Every structure is written in C-alpha cells, then in structure tokens.
Coordinates of C-alpha atoms in Angstrom, one line a residue:
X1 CA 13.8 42.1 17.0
X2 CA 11.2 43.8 18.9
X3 CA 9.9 41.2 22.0
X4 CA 5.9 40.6 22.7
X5 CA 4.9 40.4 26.4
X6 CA 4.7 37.0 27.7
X7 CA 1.6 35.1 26.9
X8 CA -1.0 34.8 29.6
X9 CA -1.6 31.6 31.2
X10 CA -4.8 29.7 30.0
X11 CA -7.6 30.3 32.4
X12 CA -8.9 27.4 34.8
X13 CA -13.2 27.5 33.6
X14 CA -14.6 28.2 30.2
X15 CA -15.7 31.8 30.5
X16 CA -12.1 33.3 31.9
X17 CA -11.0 30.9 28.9
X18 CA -12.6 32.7 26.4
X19 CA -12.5 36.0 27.8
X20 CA -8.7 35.3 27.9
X21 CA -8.6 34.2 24.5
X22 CA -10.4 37.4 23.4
X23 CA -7.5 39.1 25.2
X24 CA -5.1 37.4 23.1
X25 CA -7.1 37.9 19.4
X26 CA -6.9 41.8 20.4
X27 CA -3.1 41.0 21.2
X28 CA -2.4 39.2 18.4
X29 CA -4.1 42.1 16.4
X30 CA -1.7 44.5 17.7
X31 CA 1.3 43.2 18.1
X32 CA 1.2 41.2 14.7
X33 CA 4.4 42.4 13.4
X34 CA 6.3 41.7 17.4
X35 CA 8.4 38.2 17.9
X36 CA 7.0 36.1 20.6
X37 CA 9.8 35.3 22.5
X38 CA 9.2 31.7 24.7
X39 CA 10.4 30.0 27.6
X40 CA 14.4 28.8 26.0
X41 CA 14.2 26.0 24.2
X42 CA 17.1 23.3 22.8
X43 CA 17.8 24.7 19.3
X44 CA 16.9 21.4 16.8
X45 CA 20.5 20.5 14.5
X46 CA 19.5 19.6 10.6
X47 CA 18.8 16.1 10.5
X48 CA 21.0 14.0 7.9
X49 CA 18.2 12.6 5.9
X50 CA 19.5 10.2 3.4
X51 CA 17.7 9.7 -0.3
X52 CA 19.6 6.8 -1.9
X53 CA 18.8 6.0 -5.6
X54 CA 18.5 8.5 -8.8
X55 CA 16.3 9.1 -11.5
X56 CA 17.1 9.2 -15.6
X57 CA 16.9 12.7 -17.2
X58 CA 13.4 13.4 -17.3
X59 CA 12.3 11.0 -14.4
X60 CA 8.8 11.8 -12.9
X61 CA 10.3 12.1 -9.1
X62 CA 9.9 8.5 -8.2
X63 CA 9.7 8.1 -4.7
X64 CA 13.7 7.6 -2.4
X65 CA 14.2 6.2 1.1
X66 CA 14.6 8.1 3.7
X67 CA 16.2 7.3 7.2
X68 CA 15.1 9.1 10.3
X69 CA 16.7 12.2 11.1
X70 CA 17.1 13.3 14.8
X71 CA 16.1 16.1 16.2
X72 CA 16.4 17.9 19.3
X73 CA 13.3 18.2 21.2
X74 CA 11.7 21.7 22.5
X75 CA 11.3 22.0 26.0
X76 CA 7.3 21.4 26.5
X77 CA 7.0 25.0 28.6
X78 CA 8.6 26.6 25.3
X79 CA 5.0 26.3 23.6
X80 CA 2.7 25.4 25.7
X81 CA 1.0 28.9 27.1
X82 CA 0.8 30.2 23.2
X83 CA -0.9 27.1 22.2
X84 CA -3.6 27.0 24.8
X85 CA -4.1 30.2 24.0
X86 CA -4.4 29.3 20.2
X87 CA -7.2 26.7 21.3
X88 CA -9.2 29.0 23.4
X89 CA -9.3 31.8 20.7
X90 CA -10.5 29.6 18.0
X91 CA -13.1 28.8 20.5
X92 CA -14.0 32.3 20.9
X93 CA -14.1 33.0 17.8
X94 CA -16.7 30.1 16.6
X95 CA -18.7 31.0 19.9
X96 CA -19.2 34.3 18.2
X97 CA -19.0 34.1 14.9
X98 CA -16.0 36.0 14.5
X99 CA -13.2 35.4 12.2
X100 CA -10.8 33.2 13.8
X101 CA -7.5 34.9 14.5
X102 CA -5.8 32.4 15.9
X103 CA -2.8 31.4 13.8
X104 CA -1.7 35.3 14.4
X105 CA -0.8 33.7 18.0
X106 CA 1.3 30.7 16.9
X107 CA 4.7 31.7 17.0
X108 CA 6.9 31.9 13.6
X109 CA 10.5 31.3 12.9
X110 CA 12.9 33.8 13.9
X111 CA 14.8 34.4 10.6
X112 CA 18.0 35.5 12.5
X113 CA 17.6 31.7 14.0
X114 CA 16.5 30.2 10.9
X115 CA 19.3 31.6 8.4
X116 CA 22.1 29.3 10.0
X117 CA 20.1 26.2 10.2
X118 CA 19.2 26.7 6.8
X119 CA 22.3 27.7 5.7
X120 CA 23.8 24.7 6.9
X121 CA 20.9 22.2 5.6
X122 CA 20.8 23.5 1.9
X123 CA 24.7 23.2 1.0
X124 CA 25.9 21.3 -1.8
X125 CA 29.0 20.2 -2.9
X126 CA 28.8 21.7 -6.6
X127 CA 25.6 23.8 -8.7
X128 CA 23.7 26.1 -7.0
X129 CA 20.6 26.5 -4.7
X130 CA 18.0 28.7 -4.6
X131 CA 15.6 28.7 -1.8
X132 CA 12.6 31.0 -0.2
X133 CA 10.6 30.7 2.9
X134 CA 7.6 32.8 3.5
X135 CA 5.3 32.5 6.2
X136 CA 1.9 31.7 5.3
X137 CA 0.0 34.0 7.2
X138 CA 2.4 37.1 6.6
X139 CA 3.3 36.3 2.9
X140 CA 7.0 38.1 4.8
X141 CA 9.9 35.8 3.9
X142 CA 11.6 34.3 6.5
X143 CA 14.6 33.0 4.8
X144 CA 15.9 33.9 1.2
X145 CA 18.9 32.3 -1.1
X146 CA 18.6 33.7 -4.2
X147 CA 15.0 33.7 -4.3
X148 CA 14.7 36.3 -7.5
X149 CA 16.7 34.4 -9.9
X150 CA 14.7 32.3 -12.7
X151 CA 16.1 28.9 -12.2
X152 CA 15.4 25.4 -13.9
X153 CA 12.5 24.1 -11.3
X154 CA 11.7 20.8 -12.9
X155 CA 8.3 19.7 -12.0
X156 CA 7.6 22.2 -9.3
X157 CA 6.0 24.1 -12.8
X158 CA 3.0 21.6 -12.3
X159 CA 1.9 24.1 -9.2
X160 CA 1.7 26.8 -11.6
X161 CA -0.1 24.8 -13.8
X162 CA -2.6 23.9 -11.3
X163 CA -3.0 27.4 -9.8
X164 CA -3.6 28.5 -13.1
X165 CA -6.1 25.9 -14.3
X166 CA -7.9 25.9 -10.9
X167 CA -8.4 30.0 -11.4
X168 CA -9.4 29.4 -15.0
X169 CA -11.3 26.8 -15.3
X170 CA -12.7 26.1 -11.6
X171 CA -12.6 23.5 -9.6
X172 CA -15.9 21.6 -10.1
X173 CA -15.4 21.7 -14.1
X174 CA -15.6 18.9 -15.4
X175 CA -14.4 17.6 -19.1
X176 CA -17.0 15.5 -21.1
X177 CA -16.3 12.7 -23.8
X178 CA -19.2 11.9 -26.3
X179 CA -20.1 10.3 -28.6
X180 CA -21.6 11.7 -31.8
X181 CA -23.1 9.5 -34.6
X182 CA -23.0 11.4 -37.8
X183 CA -25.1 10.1 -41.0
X184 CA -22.7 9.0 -43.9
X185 CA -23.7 9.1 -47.6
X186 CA -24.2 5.2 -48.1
X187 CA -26.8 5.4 -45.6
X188 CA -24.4 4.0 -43.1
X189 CA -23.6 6.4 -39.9
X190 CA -20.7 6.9 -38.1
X191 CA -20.2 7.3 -34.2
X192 CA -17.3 9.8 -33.4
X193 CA -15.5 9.6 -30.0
X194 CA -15.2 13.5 -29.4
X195 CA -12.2 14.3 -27.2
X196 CA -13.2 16.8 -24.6
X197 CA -10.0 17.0 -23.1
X198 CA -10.0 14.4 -20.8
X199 CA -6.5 12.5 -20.6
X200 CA -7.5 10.3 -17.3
X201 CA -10.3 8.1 -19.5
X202 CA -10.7 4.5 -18.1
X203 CA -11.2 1.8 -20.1
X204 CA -14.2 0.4 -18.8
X205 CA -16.8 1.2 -16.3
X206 CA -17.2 4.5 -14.4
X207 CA -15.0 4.5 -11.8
X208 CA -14.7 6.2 -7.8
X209 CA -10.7 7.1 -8.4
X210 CA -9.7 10.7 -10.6
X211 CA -7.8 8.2 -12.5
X212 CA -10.6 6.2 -14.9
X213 CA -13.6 8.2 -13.2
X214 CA -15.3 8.4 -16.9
X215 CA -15.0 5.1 -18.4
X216 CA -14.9 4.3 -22.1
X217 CA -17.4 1.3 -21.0
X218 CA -19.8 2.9 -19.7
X219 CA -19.8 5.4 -22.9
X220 CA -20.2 2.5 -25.0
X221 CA -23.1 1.0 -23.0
X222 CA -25.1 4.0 -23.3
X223 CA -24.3 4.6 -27.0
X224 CA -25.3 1.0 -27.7
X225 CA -28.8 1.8 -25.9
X226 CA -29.3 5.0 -27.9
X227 CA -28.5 3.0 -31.1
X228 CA -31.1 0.8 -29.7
X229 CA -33.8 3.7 -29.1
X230 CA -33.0 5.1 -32.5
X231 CA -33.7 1.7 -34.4
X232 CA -30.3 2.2 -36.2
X233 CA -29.6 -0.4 -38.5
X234 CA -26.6 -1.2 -41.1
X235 CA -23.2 -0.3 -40.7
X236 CA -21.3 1.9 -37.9
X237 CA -18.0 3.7 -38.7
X238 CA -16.2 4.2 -35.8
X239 CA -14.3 7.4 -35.5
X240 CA -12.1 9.7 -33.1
X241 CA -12.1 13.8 -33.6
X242 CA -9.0 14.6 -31.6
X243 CA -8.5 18.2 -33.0
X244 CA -9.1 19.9 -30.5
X245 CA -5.3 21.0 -29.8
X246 CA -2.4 22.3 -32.0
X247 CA 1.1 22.7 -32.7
X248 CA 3.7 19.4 -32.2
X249 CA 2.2 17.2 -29.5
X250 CA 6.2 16.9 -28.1
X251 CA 8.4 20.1 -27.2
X252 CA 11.5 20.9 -29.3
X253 CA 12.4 21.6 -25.9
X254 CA 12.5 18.8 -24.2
X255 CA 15.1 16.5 -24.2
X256 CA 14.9 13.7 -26.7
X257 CA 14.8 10.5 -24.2
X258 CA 11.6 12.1 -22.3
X259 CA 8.7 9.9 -25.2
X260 CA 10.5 7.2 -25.3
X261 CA 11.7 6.8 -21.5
X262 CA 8.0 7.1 -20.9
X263 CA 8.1 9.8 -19.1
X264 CA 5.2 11.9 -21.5
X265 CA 3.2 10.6 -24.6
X266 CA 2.2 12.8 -27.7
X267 CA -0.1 15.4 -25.6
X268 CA -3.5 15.0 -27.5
X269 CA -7.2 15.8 -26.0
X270 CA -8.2 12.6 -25.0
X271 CA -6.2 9.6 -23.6
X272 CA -6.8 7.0 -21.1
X273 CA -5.2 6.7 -17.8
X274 CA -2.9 9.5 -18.2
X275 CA -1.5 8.0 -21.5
X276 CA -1.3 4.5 -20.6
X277 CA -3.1 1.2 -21.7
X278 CA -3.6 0.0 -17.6
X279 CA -4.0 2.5 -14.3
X280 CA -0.2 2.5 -13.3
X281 CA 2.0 5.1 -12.9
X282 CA 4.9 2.3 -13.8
X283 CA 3.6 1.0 -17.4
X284 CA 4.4 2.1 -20.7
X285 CA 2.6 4.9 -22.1
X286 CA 1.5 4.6 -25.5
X287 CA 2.5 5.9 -28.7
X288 CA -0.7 7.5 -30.0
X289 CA -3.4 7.4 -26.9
X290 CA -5.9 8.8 -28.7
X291 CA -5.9 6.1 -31.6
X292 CA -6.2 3.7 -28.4
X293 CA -9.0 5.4 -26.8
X294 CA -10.8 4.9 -30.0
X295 CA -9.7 1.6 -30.1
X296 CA -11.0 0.2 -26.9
X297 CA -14.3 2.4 -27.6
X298 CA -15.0 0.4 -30.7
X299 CA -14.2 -3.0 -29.0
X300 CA -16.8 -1.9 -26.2
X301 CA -19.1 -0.8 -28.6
X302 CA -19.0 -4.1 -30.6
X303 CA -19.8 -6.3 -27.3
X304 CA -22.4 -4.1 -26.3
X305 CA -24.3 -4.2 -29.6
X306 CA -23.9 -7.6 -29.8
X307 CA -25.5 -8.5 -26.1
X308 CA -28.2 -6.0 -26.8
X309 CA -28.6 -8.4 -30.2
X310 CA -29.1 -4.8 -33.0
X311 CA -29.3 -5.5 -36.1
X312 CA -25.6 -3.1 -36.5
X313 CA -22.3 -4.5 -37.8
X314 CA -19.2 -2.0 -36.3
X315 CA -16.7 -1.7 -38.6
X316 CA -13.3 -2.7 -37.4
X317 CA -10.8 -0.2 -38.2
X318 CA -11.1 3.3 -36.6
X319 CA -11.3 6.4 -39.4
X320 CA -9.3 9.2 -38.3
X321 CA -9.3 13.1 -39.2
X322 CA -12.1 13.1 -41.7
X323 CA -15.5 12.4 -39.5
X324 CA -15.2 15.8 -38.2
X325 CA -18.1 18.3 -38.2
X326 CA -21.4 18.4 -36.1
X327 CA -23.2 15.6 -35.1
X328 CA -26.0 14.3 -32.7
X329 CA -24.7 13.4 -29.3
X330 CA -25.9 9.5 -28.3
X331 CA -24.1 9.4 -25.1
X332 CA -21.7 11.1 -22.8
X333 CA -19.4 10.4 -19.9
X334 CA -17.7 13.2 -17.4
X335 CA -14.0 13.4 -15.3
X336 CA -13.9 14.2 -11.9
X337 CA -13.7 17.6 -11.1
X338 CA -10.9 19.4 -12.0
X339 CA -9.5 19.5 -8.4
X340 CA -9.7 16.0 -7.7
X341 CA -7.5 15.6 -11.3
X342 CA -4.9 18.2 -9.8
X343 CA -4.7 16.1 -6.7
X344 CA -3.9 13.3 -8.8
X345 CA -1.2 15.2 -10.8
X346 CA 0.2 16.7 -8.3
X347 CA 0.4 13.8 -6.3
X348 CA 1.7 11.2 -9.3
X349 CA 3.7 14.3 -11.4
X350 CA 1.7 12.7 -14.5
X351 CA 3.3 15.0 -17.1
X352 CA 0.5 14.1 -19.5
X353 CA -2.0 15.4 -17.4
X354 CA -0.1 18.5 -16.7
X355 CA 0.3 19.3 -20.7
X356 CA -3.1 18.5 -21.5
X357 CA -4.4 20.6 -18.7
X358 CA -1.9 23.5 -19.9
X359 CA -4.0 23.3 -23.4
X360 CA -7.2 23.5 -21.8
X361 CA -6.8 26.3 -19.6
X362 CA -4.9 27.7 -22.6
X363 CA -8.3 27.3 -24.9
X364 CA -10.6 28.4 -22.2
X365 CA -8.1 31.5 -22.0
X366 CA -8.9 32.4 -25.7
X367 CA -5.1 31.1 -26.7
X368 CA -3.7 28.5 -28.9
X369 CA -4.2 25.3 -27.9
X370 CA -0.1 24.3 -27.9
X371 CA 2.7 24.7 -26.0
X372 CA 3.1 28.3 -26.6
X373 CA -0.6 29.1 -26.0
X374 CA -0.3 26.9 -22.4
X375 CA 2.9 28.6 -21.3
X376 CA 0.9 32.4 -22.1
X377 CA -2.3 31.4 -20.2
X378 CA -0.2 30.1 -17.2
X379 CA 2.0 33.4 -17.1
X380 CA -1.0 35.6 -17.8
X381 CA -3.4 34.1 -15.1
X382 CA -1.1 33.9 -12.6
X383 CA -0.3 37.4 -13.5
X384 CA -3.9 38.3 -13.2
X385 CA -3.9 36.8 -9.4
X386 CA -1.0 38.9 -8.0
X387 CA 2.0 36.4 -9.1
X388 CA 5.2 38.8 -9.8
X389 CA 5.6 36.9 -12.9
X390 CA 9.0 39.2 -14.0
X391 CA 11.9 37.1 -15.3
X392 CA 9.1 33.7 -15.1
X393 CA 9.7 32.1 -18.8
X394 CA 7.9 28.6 -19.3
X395 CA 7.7 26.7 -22.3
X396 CA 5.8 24.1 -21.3
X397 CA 3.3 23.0 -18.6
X398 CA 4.9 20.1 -16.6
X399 CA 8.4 20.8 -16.3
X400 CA 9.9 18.4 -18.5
X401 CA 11.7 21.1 -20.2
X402 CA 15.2 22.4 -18.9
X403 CA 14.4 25.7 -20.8
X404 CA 11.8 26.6 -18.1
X405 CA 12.7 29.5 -16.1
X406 CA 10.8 30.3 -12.1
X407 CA 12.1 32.1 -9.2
X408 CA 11.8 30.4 -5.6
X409 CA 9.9 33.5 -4.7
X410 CA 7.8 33.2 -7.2
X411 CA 6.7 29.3 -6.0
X412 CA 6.2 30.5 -2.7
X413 CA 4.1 33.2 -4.0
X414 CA 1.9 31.2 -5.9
X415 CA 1.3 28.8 -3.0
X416 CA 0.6 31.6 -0.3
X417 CA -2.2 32.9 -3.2
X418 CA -3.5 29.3 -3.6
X419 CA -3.9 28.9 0.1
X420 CA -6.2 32.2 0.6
X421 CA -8.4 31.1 -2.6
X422 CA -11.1 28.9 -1.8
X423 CA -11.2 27.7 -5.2
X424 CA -7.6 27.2 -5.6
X425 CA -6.7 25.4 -2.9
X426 CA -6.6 22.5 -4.5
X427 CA -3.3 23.4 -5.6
X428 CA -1.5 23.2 -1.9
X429 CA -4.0 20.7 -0.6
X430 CA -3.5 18.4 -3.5
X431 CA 0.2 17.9 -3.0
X432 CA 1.7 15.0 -1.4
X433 CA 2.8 14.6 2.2
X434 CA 6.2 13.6 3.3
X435 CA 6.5 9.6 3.9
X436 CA 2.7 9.1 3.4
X437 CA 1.4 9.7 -0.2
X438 CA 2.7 9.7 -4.0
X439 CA 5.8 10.5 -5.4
X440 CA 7.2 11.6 -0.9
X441 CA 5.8 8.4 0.3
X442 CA 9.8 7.1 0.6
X443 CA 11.0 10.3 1.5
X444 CA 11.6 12.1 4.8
X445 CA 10.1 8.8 6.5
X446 CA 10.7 9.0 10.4
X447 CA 11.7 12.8 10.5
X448 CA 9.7 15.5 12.1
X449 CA 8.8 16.5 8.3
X450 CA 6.5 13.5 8.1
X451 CA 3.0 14.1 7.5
X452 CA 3.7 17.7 8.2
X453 CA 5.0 18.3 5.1
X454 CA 3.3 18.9 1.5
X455 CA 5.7 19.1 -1.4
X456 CA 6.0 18.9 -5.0
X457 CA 9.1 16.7 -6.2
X458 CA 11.3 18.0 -9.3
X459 CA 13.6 16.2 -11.2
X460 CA 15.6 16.7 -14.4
X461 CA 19.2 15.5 -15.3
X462 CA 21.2 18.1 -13.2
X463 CA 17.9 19.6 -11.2
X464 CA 16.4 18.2 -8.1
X465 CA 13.6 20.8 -6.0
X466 CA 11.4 20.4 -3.7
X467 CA 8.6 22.8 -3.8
X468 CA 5.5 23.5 -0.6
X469 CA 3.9 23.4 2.8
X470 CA 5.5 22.8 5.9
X471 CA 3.7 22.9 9.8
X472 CA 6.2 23.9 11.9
X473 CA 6.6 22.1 15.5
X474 CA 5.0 25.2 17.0
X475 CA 1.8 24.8 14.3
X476 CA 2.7 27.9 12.1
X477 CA 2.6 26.7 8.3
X478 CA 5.4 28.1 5.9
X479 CA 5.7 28.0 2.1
X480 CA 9.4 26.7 1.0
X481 CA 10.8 26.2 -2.1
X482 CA 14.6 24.9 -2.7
X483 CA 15.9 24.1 -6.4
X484 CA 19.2 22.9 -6.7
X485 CA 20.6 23.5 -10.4
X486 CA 23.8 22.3 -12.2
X487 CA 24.1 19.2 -10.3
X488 CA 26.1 15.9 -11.7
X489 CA 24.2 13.2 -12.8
X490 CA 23.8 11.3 -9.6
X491 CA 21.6 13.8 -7.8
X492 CA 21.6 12.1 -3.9
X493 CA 23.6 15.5 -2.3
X494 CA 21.1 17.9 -4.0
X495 CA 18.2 15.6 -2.9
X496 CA 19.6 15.2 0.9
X497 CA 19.5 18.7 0.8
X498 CA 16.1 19.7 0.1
X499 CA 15.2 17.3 2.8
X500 CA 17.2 18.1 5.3
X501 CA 16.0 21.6 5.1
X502 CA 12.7 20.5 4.8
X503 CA 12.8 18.4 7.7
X504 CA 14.8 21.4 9.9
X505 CA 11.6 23.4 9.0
X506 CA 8.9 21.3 10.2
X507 CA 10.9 20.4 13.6
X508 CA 11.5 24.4 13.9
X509 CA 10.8 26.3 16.9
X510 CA 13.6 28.6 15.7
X511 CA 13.4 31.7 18.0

C-alpha cells in the first residue's frame, strides 16, 4: 500500500479555497495510483439484511422486505478534509473551465480492508458466488470472487441488452406505429396496423409515462381524420403486419412455466403495455399481443368514424398475414425515446421489452430478427465497445434463460463503459435505487445502501444476483456485481447475501 500525504485543510476565504483546491487536482493527478490514508475510523460490520419471501422459477425480481441493517459510523474527522477539498476543486474547475478532477480526491476502498468484509457478507450456505467490484473511476477491481467464470446471471442480461441497444440504436430513437390503408380489389381498402417495434403501445390516448407514451387512440383519431380528408367511402378491412421478426416467438431455452406464469408473452413487434391488456406490471399478459393491438385499434377506429359521422363501415374481424406489402401511411404515433424505455425495463425487468428490444437492435445490426440474431448483436456490440466478451454465451435478451452464460467482470465492465458514454448512460442511470424505485423499492430499506444504490435484480429457480452502482459513504461510486448459482428453491440466503454485501459497500470507508 503506498500512503498519500495528508490532505490539506480547506482554506478559510474563497481565493486560498481555490487555489487550494488547484493544489489538490495537481495532487490528485499525481498520486492517482497512492491510497489516501485518513484520520482512523470504526471499521462498519456487514449488516444482516433480511429479504423474506421467494419468487417461482422465472419470476421477474418482485420486490422483498428489507429490515435495517446497522452500521458502524465513521468518525466525522475520517472524511472531512478530503471532502472539502472535493467541493473546492469542483469549484475550481467550473471557475475555469477545466475538467473537473475531483472524484480522483474521494478516497476508494482499500481492497486489503474490503476482502474480509466482503468475504464475510457474500457466504452461502450451498451453490456458489461470484462477485466483482471495480471502481468506477479506475475501472481497477477492488474485490474479485470468481469474477471470470460465465455464470447463470438471470436478469442482470437486461444491462447488456440496454448497453447494446443504447449504442446501436441511440438514445433519442424512437419506434413508430402506422397505419397504412392499402386499396383492395372490390374497391374496398384496408388499413394495416404496421408494427414498428414498439411493445409499450397504450391503448388509448398519447400518454406522459414510457409505458403507453404512443397510444393506439390517438392513432385511430388521426386515421379516422385522414379517412375523412380522403373522402373514403365503403368498406375498411382492418389489418395487423407483424412480420417484422423471426424464428419461434418463445426460447427452447427457457423453461416451460415462463408463458404461462406470465412472466413473457410470444415476443412479436408490436404489443401494448409490455404484453398486457392494462398498464400493470401484476396482470396477465396475453396470448397473442399483437392480434390485441389490432384489436383495440379497430374498436377505436370504429368509434372514431362513427363520431366524425363517414360514410365507412369497419369490418369486425381483423385479417392477418395477407395485407402485407406497401401502402400509403394515414397516420402515425411514436414511443418515448429509447432511454426512457430502458429506464422502464430496467426498472420493471419487463422481459417483453427486453426480447423485443434484443430483435431490434438485432435488425438495425444487419442480423436476424430472432433469438439467435439478438444474442449475436448484443455480443458483437458490446464487443465493439471494449466488453471482454470471451466465455459471454447468451441465448436470449432478458435472462429468462438458465442457458445464459456472463462473467461478474464482464457486468461490471459493461457498466464502467455505460457510465463514460453519454449516450449510454441510460443503462446505469435507468436502474433502480435500493428501497426507493421498481423491482429494490422493498429491498435494502433503512440500510446505508438506500438511495445509494442502483441495481438490477436477477432471479431464476436456483439463481438470485444483484447487478450495479453503489456511492460509497466517502462519495466514491463502485460497480458490483454478485450472482449466486445452484441455490435450493427457496432463495432468501442467496438474496440476504447480495444485500448484505451491497449494503457493506455503500456504508464503506474501508481503508
């Protein structure tokens, strides 16, 4: 461990501030690779954290209880000089438009302290764990158990997914669902729905929330008006072209409860709120969403026509698979941007959105639109952005599948690229925080990891990870990832674990 010199106290007016902060940057600079050795402070225990309650094989990570831990606290000299400092560089550095080095003075972890806190959090009773710690700002990792091996990581894949999609596809792109009316040869027409490969449809009006932002209502409204403009007369066929994608729309791979415990629906191109009839993550889904996206459309369309009084009778049964081909567009509606739907899937582990997204990035990639195709455009582009991808074997895009294969290093390594991307940032940003927000808002409740910590859930039958951000009590942010495989059933000892480590990170001075 090679010591740094004691930080400097803060200076008592603005100009020795800054001038003492610029002291620090050029310190910092310097002595990046040094361990900044504090004033002692009380070493913080791993909290228990309890997480009654499991899921069903395939369960999308619904959210456990969980008590607070205790910690003990730092002494307040142990971080106080290095943190005024931190405040007074970053005020430097916007006073002169220089790039602010400040989180280089925010102390990080001291492995050789972390290891045994660790250690101690992340044991199980049976199965495995796997587990890597990298500081952010370094990308060095701090703490390592088996962080090579390809393991089962349950829906921790969705980061991958949204890395890749994010890089792909961008973050401001948008999908669009039209409607094309295409002339028939009895002189009636016929209005196609045309999936564009948005799965988060809402059933009626344009909406403020990712989840229903283009609405099926709105669609028909305007298509009812261009009807209108084009003096259409007669009869309207109403039909849905949902080829866009290939291959089965469920994996051989996944396990045969995961359609009809709800957990996924046939992945097709266009669907409405994720899947499901109603905006819950706690309803059905439905058999065949893109039949009922058509469905609804053609029941809005009927109202529509018949308030604006046309002359038009819609046909009540929606043709399938042979109103294909071009068309002229009447009317179109767009999803939010694609970040705002990775916030939502990341934050909900909507498998449906995951798969569908998979198969978009996959066609925007040049490859199939399948299964196969999505798991080759996530590998590749990660690839393509610096991932080690060696050993990394997916098979689909959400996790549902215990045939998926990721490393703990690999996780991290994705998130630490995520988090210097503008455009992907999404991707770390997007995830939920510990006793606050989706699928963590029961989890880690009262600990020190609340609010401080961003994670991605994952659980299968014998799996349970946790997967993301952590601000340490000393304001350095880590990456983490621990995946417990070859658990029993009842999964509470794998999920205390991941907690408790998470929760001995973000209450870490650890020097």
């Amino acid at each position: 461990m090679n010591p740094c010199p004691a930080p400097r106290r803060p200076a008592r007016n603005a100009v020795a501030g800054l001038l003492a902060a610029a002291l620090s940057v050029m310190a910092a600079v310097g002595l990046a690779g040094c361990t900044v050795i504090p004033v002692p402070a009380a070493s913080g225990a791993p909290a228990t954290v309890s997480t009654p309650g499991t899921t069903p094989a395939g369960g999308s990570q619904p959210a456990v209880q969980s008590p607070a831990a205790s910690n003990s606290p730092a002494s307040p000299s142990s971080t106080a000089e290095p943190l005024a400092d931190v405040s007074a560089a970053a005020a430097l550095a916007e006073f002169v438009d220089f790039p602010d080095l400040s989180p280089l003075l925010v102390p990080r972890p001291d492995p050789e302290a972390l290891d045994p806190l660790l250690d101690e959090a992340l044991a199980l009773h049976s199965g495995t764990m796997s587990a890597a710690v990298r500081d952010a700002l370094t990308g060095e990792l701090l703490y390592a158990e088996g962080p090579d091996q390809p393991v089962v990581p349950a829906s921790a894949v969705k980061i991958l997914t949204a890395v890749a999609a994010l890089q792909a596809l961008g973050p401001d792109h948008r999908y669009t669902t039209a409607a094309v009316i295409r002339p028939l040869q009895d002189e009636s027409a016929a209005v196609v729905l045309d999936a564009g490969g948005d799965v988060l449809l809402g059933t009626g009006e344009n909406a403020e929330d990712a989840n229903g932002r283009a609405g099926l209502g709105t669609l028909a409204g305007q298509t009812a008006q261009a009807l209108k403009d084009r003096g259409a007369t007669g009869m309207v066929v109403i039909g849905v072209d949902d080829s866009g994608y290939e291959g089965p729309g469920e994996s051989p791979d996944w396990s045969s409860d995961i359609v009809t415990s709800g957990n996924a629906s046939t992945v097709q191109p266009i669907a409405t709120y994720g899947g499901r009839a109603y905006p819950s993550r706690h309803t059905d889904r439905l058999h065949d969403p893109a039949l009922y996206a058509a469905e609804v459309f053609r029941r809005e369309l009927t109202a529509r026509v018949e308030a604006l009084g046309l002359d038009l009778t819609v046909e009540t049964e929606v043709v399938r698979d042979a109103l294909k081909g071009r068309g002229t567009v009447l009317a179109e509606v767009e999803s939010a941007p694609l970040a705002e739907q990775m916030t939502y899937m990341l934050q909900t582990s909507d498998n449906q959105v995951a798969e569908a997204t998979g198969r978009n990035l996959a066609l925007a990639a040049g490859e199939p639109g399948s299964f196969a195709g999505a798991s080759q455009a996530i590998e590749d582009t990660l690839a393509g952005l610096g991932v080690d991808t060696g050993g990394l074997d997916l098979v689909d895009a959400s996790g549902l599948s215990g045939a998926n294969r990721v490393s703990a290093a690999q996780l991290t390594d994705a998130l630490q690229v995520a988090s210097t991307h503008p455009d992907l940032q999404a991707a770390v940003t997007g995830l939920p925080a510990a006793g606050k927000e989706g699928t963590l808002s029961d989890r880690m409740v009262g600990t020190a990891a609340e609010d401080a910590v961003r994670a991605k859930t994952g659980t299968l039958s014998s799996v349970a990870s946790l997967t993301g951000t952590v601000q340490t009590e000393d304001g350095r942010t880590l990456l983490f990832s621990f995946i417990a495989n070859g658990q029993p059933g009842v999964l509470d000892d794998a999920r205390f674990a991941v907690d408790r480590a998470a929760v001995v990170l973000a209450g870490c001075g650890c020097r």
